[in-house]
Coordinates of C-alpha atoms in Angstrom, one line a residue:
M300 CA -78.3 25.2 25.0
T301 CA -77.9 23.3 21.8
V302 CA -74.5 22.0 20.7
F303 CA -74.2 24.8 18.3
E304 CA -74.9 27.5 20.9
N305 CA -72.5 25.8 23.4
V306 CA -69.6 26.1 20.9
A307 CA -70.7 29.7 19.9
F308 CA -71.0 30.9 23.5
G309 CA -67.4 32.1 24.0
L310 CA -67.5 34.0 20.6
R311 CA -70.9 35.7 21.4
V312 CA -69.8 37.1 24.8
K313 CA -66.6 38.7 23.6
P314 CA -66.4 42.5 23.9
R315 CA -68.2 44.1 21.0
R316 CA -65.0 45.4 19.4
E317 CA -63.6 41.9 19.3
R318 CA -66.8 40.1 18.4
L319 CA -67.2 38.5 15.0
S320 CA -70.2 39.1 12.9
S321 CA -73.1 36.7 13.3
T322 CA -72.3 35.1 9.9
K323 CA -68.6 34.6 10.8
I324 CA -69.6 33.1 14.1
T325 CA -71.9 30.7 12.4
N326 CA -69.2 29.7 9.8
K327 CA -66.6 29.3 12.5
V328 CA -68.8 27.2 14.8
Q329 CA -69.8 24.9 11.9
S330 CA -66.2 24.6 10.9
L331 CA -65.2 23.5 14.4
L332 CA -68.1 21.0 14.6
D333 CA -67.0 19.5 11.3
L334 CA -63.4 19.3 12.7
V335 CA -64.5 17.4 15.7
Q336 CA -66.7 15.2 13.5
L337 CA -70.0 16.5 14.9
G338 CA -71.1 18.7 12.0
W339 CA -74.5 16.9 12.1
A340 CA -75.1 17.6 15.8
G341 CA -75.5 21.4 15.9
E342 CA -79.2 21.3 16.8
S343 CA -78.9 18.5 19.3
Y344 CA -78.7 19.0 23.0
P345 CA -75.9 17.6 25.2
A346 CA -78.2 15.1 26.9
Q347 CA -78.8 13.5 23.4
L348 CA -75.0 12.8 22.9
S349 CA -72.7 10.1 24.2
G350 CA -70.0 10.9 26.7
G351 CA -67.3 10.9 24.0
Q352 CA -69.3 13.3 21.8
R353 CA -69.9 15.7 24.7
Q354 CA -66.2 15.8 25.4
R355 CA -65.6 16.7 21.7
V356 CA -68.2 19.5 22.0
A357 CA -66.3 20.8 25.1
L358 CA -63.1 20.8 23.2
A359 CA -64.6 22.6 20.2
R360 CA -66.1 25.2 22.6
A361 CA -62.6 25.8 24.2
L362 CA -60.9 26.0 20.8
A363 CA -63.5 28.5 19.4
V364 CA -62.0 31.5 21.3
G365 CA -58.4 30.7 20.0
P366 CA -56.6 30.1 23.4
D367 CA -52.9 30.4 23.6
V368 CA -52.8 27.3 25.7
L369 CA -55.5 24.7 26.3
L370 CA -55.7 23.2 29.8
L371 CA -57.1 19.7 29.9
D372 CA -57.6 18.2 33.4
E373 CA -58.2 14.5 33.0
P374 CA -60.8 15.2 30.2
F375 CA -61.4 11.5 29.5
G376 CA -61.5 10.3 33.1
A377 CA -65.2 9.4 33.2
L378 CA -65.3 7.5 29.9
D379 CA -65.0 3.8 29.2
S380 CA -61.7 2.5 27.9
Q381 CA -62.8 2.1 24.2
V382 CA -64.1 5.7 24.1
R383 CA -60.9 7.0 25.8
H384 CA -58.8 5.2 23.2
E385 CA -60.7 6.7 20.3
L386 CA -60.6 10.2 21.8
R387 CA -56.8 9.9 22.4
R388 CA -56.3 9.2 18.7
W389 CA -58.6 11.9 17.7
L390 CA -57.0 14.5 20.0
R391 CA -53.5 13.5 18.6
R392 CA -54.7 14.1 15.1
L393 CA -56.3 17.4 16.1
H394 CA -53.0 18.6 17.5
D395 CA -51.2 17.6 14.3
E396 CA -53.8 19.6 12.2
L397 CA -54.1 22.8 14.3
H398 CA -50.7 22.9 16.0
F399 CA -52.0 24.3 19.3
T400 CA -50.4 23.8 22.7
S401 CA -52.1 22.0 25.5
I402 CA -51.3 20.8 29.0
F403 CA -53.0 17.5 29.5
V404 CA -53.2 16.3 33.1
T405 CA -53.7 12.5 33.5
H406 CA -52.9 9.6 35.9
D407 CA -53.1 7.2 32.9
Q408 CA -49.6 6.5 31.7
Q409 CA -50.8 5.0 28.5
E410 CA -52.8 8.1 27.8
A411 CA -49.7 10.3 28.4
I412 CA -47.5 8.2 26.1
E413 CA -50.0 8.2 23.3
V414 CA -51.0 11.9 23.3
A415 CA -47.9 13.8 24.4
D416 CA -44.9 15.3 22.6
T417 CA -43.3 15.9 26.0
I418 CA -44.1 14.2 29.3
V419 CA -43.6 15.9 32.7
V420 CA -43.9 13.5 35.7
L421 CA -44.8 15.2 38.9
N422 CA -44.3 13.8 42.4
R423 CA -45.8 15.8 45.3
G424 CA -45.6 19.0 43.2
R425 CA -42.0 18.5 42.1
I426 CA -40.8 17.6 38.6
E427 CA -39.3 14.1 38.7
Q428 CA -38.5 13.9 35.0
R429 CA -39.2 15.7 31.8
G430 CA -38.7 14.4 28.2
V431 CA -40.1 12.8 25.1
P432 CA -42.3 9.7 25.9
S433 CA -39.8 7.1 24.7
E434 CA -37.0 8.7 26.8
V435 CA -39.0 8.9 30.0
Y436 CA -40.3 5.3 29.5
D437 CA -37.0 3.7 28.6
L438 CA -34.7 5.8 30.8
P439 CA -36.5 6.7 34.0
T440 CA -34.3 8.7 36.3
S441 CA -36.0 7.6 39.5
A442 CA -37.9 4.6 40.9
F443 CA -41.0 6.8 41.2
V444 CA -41.0 7.5 37.4
H445 CA -40.2 3.8 36.7
R446 CA -43.2 2.6 38.7
F447 CA -45.5 5.4 37.5
L448 CA -45.0 4.5 33.8
G449 CA -46.1 0.9 34.0
Q450 CA -46.2 -2.2 36.0
V451 CA -42.9 -3.3 37.5
N452 CA -41.4 -6.2 39.4
E453 CA -39.3 -5.1 42.4
L454 CA -36.4 -7.3 43.5
P455 CA -33.6 -6.7 46.0
V456 CA -30.1 -6.4 44.7
R457 CA -27.4 -8.4 46.6
L458 CA -23.8 -7.2 46.8
Q459 CA -21.2 -9.8 47.3
D460 CA -17.4 -9.8 46.8
G461 CA -17.6 -6.8 44.6
R462 CA -20.4 -8.1 42.4
A463 CA -24.1 -7.5 42.2
F464 CA -26.8 -10.1 41.9
I465 CA -30.6 -10.3 41.4
G466 CA -31.4 -13.6 43.0
P467 CA -28.7 -15.9 41.6
I468 CA -28.3 -13.8 38.4
D469 CA -25.0 -11.9 38.2
I470 CA -25.8 -8.4 36.9
S471 CA -22.3 -7.0 37.4
E472 CA -21.4 -6.7 33.7
T473 CA -24.1 -4.1 33.0
T474 CA -24.4 -2.5 36.5
D475 CA -22.1 0.0 38.0
V476 CA -21.4 -2.0 41.2
S477 CA -19.2 0.8 42.7
A478 CA -22.1 3.2 42.5
T479 CA -24.7 0.8 43.8
A480 CA -26.0 1.6 47.3
P481 CA -25.7 -1.2 49.9
K482 CA -29.5 -1.5 50.0
S483 CA -30.7 -1.3 46.4
I484 CA -33.6 -2.6 44.4
A485 CA -34.0 -3.6 40.7
L486 CA -37.1 -2.7 38.8
I487 CA -38.0 -5.0 35.9
R488 CA -41.0 -4.6 33.6
P489 CA -43.1 -7.8 33.0
H490 CA -42.2 -7.9 29.3
E491 CA -38.5 -7.7 30.1
I492 CA -38.6 -11.2 31.7
E493 CA -37.5 -14.1 29.6
I494 CA -38.9 -17.5 30.4
G495 CA -37.1 -20.7 29.3
A496 CA -36.3 -24.2 30.4
E497 CA -35.8 -24.9 34.1
D498 CA -32.0 -25.1 33.7
S499 CA -31.7 -21.9 31.7
G500 CA -31.9 -19.3 34.5
W501 CA -33.3 -18.5 37.9
P502 CA -35.5 -21.5 38.8
A503 CA -39.2 -20.6 39.2
I504 CA -42.6 -22.2 39.2
V505 CA -45.6 -20.9 37.2
V506 CA -48.4 -20.2 39.7
A507 CA -50.9 -18.5 37.4
V508 CA -51.6 -18.0 33.7
R509 CA -54.0 -15.3 32.5
V510 CA -54.9 -14.7 28.9
I511 CA -55.6 -11.0 28.4
G512 CA -56.4 -10.3 24.7
P513 CA -53.2 -10.4 22.7
I514 CA -50.9 -11.0 25.7
V515 CA -50.6 -13.7 28.4
R516 CA -49.6 -12.7 31.9
L517 CA -47.8 -15.2 34.0
E518 CA -47.2 -15.2 37.7
L519 CA -44.0 -16.9 38.7
C520 CA -42.7 -17.9 42.1
A521 CA -38.9 -17.6 41.8
E522 CA -36.7 -19.8 44.1
G523 CA -35.9 -18.0 47.3
Q524 CA -38.6 -15.4 46.8
P525 CA -41.7 -15.0 49.1
V526 CA -44.6 -17.1 47.8
H527 CA -47.0 -14.1 48.3
E528 CA -44.9 -11.9 46.1
P529 CA -44.8 -13.6 42.7
L530 CA -43.1 -12.0 39.7
E531 CA -45.2 -11.0 36.7
A532 CA -44.1 -11.7 33.2
E533 CA -45.9 -10.9 29.9
I534 CA -45.5 -12.8 26.7
S535 CA -47.4 -12.8 23.4
R536 CA -50.4 -15.0 23.0
E537 CA -48.7 -16.6 19.9
R538 CA -45.7 -17.6 22.0
H539 CA -47.9 -19.0 24.8
E540 CA -49.9 -21.1 22.2
H541 CA -46.5 -22.4 21.0
V542 CA -45.1 -23.2 24.5
N543 CA -48.3 -23.7 26.5
Y544 CA -47.2 -22.8 30.0
R545 CA -49.1 -24.5 32.7
V546 CA -49.6 -23.9 36.4
G547 CA -47.1 -25.8 38.4
Q548 CA -44.6 -26.0 35.5
K549 CA -40.9 -25.4 36.4
V550 CA -39.1 -22.8 34.3
G551 CA -36.0 -20.7 34.3
L552 CA -36.0 -16.9 34.3
R553 CA -33.6 -14.4 32.8
F554 CA -33.9 -10.6 32.5
R555 CA -33.5 -8.6 29.3
R556 CA -33.4 -5.2 31.1
W557 CA -33.5 -3.8 34.6
Q558 CA -32.7 -0.6 36.4
V559 CA -31.1 -0.4 39.8
Y560 CA -32.1 2.3 42.4
P561 CA -31.4 2.8 46.1
A562 CA -34.1 1.3 48.2
N563 CA -35.3 4.8 49.3
G564 CA -36.4 5.3 45.6
A565 CA -33.8 7.8 44.3
A566 CA -32.0 7.0 41.1
A567 CA -28.7 5.1 41.4

């Protein structure tokens, strides 16, 4: 079928008493195609469209029948990253214009954060956490959620004389030591690691420098940590160009933020 007939299909097979007139179907389909920015493609066939355009046709076809809830199961999974990014922005705008409800299933945390008003993180069929994207990202209630919503560094927490430490860094002032399990871990996101002079924090050596577009990812071997488990830190490209970190350089590490959990993964 043509693009037009694909979108019109659900309207044409409705029971006769619910079916719109042919003119109204034509007008509604054209309106939907215009909405998904494919008004020009009505007479085209799906094989003549790109992957992103076919997904927009599928969404228009689903919206045509006026569903109460739209179910989207990894709709952008087979598309390249640039097309996925464009469709996420487009879907967000479509939601804002039409005010419909959808359940969007994805394993891509960036996709969830960009598209959703509410995120529900599931683990083995159970809800781990539910909330607005900023809340779930900034205040994860379990190690599973923390790991799921982005890359993390995992470090053991050491309890000594009523105080808590990550490596040589005393975290007692901002950590409830009395509630910290004997075997606990701290999860720290790469952008939450500060890198300074060698004597400014936990001694470490730069073991890799990778420029990734606007960010630079550094791998760092902290003193006392296994060589095969380097920490990852992220800084802006502008900062890197100013400081110019090099492999083998000695630095000092401090942490802006961390969150402590029992080693079994439950929230502390």
